[in-house]
Amino acid sequence: MALILILPGLLSSGCGGRTPRESSPKKAAHAKPAKLSEKLDKNGTTIVVGNTKAPVTVHLYEDPRCPVCQEFEVTGGGPALRVMTQRGEAKTEYTLASFLDQRAGGGGSKRAVNALRAALEGGKFAEYHAVLYRYQPAEAVDGYTDALLLKLAGKVAGLRGPAFDSAVKTMRYREFVERSERAYERAGGDDPRGPGTPTAVVNGLQVPEQYYGVLFDRRLFTQFLKAIRNQPGQWSL
């Protein structure tokens, strides 16, 4: 029996091809992530966090301005995934999109992705990523300005400095931002808009739309990932 059958048919919505939620999520208390291995994959766009030999790999497609990504990261399955990543039970991979800039106007997604790439250089990606979603501005406001990105970086010990600040102000990683968006779009297959955000691909299989809601239930998402860890051969669609 496929493990997907343990999941109830919970439905949710997302950004990019899905209908956005009408209300913003209740924000949970921010917890500083433990120190984790962080690196840029050889493909040049995937950011890998955690033990590369972990039995469960969760590849996330996110846009920093997406409010449903915030729901996942702050009150949904994101905190559970961080715990499992810290324990070495899972590793998390990120493809960072920026399509919401074109859709909603402005450049906040691109600036945030650039800043996240700069944080990776200092080994602070996971911590900064958590902070950006914890304090995410409203999608329509385009609030990820250089000033806010630097202010939020101040909440991550050791991140601010001449190199990071300059990278934020000059969009040093603009090329990375553009490549990442293209990688996101390619992941959509026949849909050139991309797969939608957030999208989770677990051990190579995308969590299907009819079970999308499990991403936003911390308990169920934990059970789901642990079941895959314990019975990897049973995870199929």
GROMACS .gro file of N, CA and C in nm, residues 14-18 20 65 98-106 139 184 193:
model
   57
   14GLY      N    1  -0.211   2.772  -0.283
   14GLY     CA    2  -0.076   2.825  -0.286
   14GLY      C    3  -0.060   2.935  -0.388
   15CYS      N    4   0.063   2.980  -0.406
   15CYS     CA    5   0.093   3.088  -0.498
   15CYS      C    6   0.142   3.029  -0.630
   16GLY      N    7   0.104   3.090  -0.740
   16GLY     CA    8   0.153   3.047  -0.870
   16GLY      C    9   0.072   2.932  -0.925
   17GLY      N   10  -0.048   2.960  -0.976
   17GLY     CA   11  -0.130   2.854  -1.032
   17GLY      C   12  -0.233   2.802  -0.936
   18ARG      N   13  -0.226   2.845  -0.809
   18ARG     CA   14  -0.327   2.807  -0.711
   18ARG      C   15  -0.388   2.934  -0.654
   20PRO      N   16  -0.472   3.201  -0.393
   20PRO     CA   17  -0.415   3.240  -0.265
   20PRO      C   18  -0.518   3.235  -0.153
   65ARG      N   19   0.798   3.601  -0.128
   65ARG     CA   20   0.681   3.686  -0.106
   65ARG      C   21   0.552   3.606  -0.091
   98SER      N   22   1.102   3.376  -0.797
   98SER     CA   23   1.079   3.520  -0.779
   98SER      C   24   0.970   3.570  -0.873
   99PHE      N   25   0.880   3.480  -0.914
   99PHE     CA   26   0.777   3.516  -1.012
   99PHE      C   27   0.675   3.615  -0.957
  100LEU      N   28   0.661   3.624  -0.825
  100LEU     CA   29   0.561   3.714  -0.768
  100LEU      C   30   0.595   3.861  -0.791
  101ASP      N   31   0.720   3.891  -0.819
  101ASP     CA   32   0.755   4.030  -0.853
  101ASP      C   33   0.682   4.074  -0.980
  102GLN      N   34   0.680   3.987  -1.079
  102GLN     CA   35   0.612   4.021  -1.203
  102GLN      C   36   0.461   4.023  -1.183
  103ARG      N   37   0.412   3.931  -1.102
  103ARG     CA   38   0.267   3.920  -1.083
  103ARG      C   39   0.213   4.033  -0.996
  104ALA      N   40   0.282   4.063  -0.885
  104ALA     CA   41   0.231   4.161  -0.790
  104ALA      C   42   0.297   4.298  -0.804
  105GLY      N   43   0.406   4.305  -0.882
  105GLY     CA   44   0.478   4.430  -0.899
  105GLY      C   45   0.591   4.445  -0.799
  106GLY      N   46   0.696   4.514  -0.841
  106GLY     CA   47   0.808   4.539  -0.751
  106GLY      C   48   0.923   4.442  -0.773
  139GLU      N   49   0.222   4.045   0.083
  139GLU     CA   50   0.263   4.019  -0.055
  139GLU      C   51   0.248   4.143  -0.144
  184TYR      N   52   1.292   2.696  -1.139
  184TYR     CA   53   1.155   2.682  -1.088
  184TYR      C   54   1.057   2.663  -1.203
  193ARG      N   55   0.473   2.820  -1.605
  193ARG     CA   56   0.469   2.908  -1.488
  193ARG      C   57   0.537   2.846  -1.367
   0.00000   0.00000   0.00000
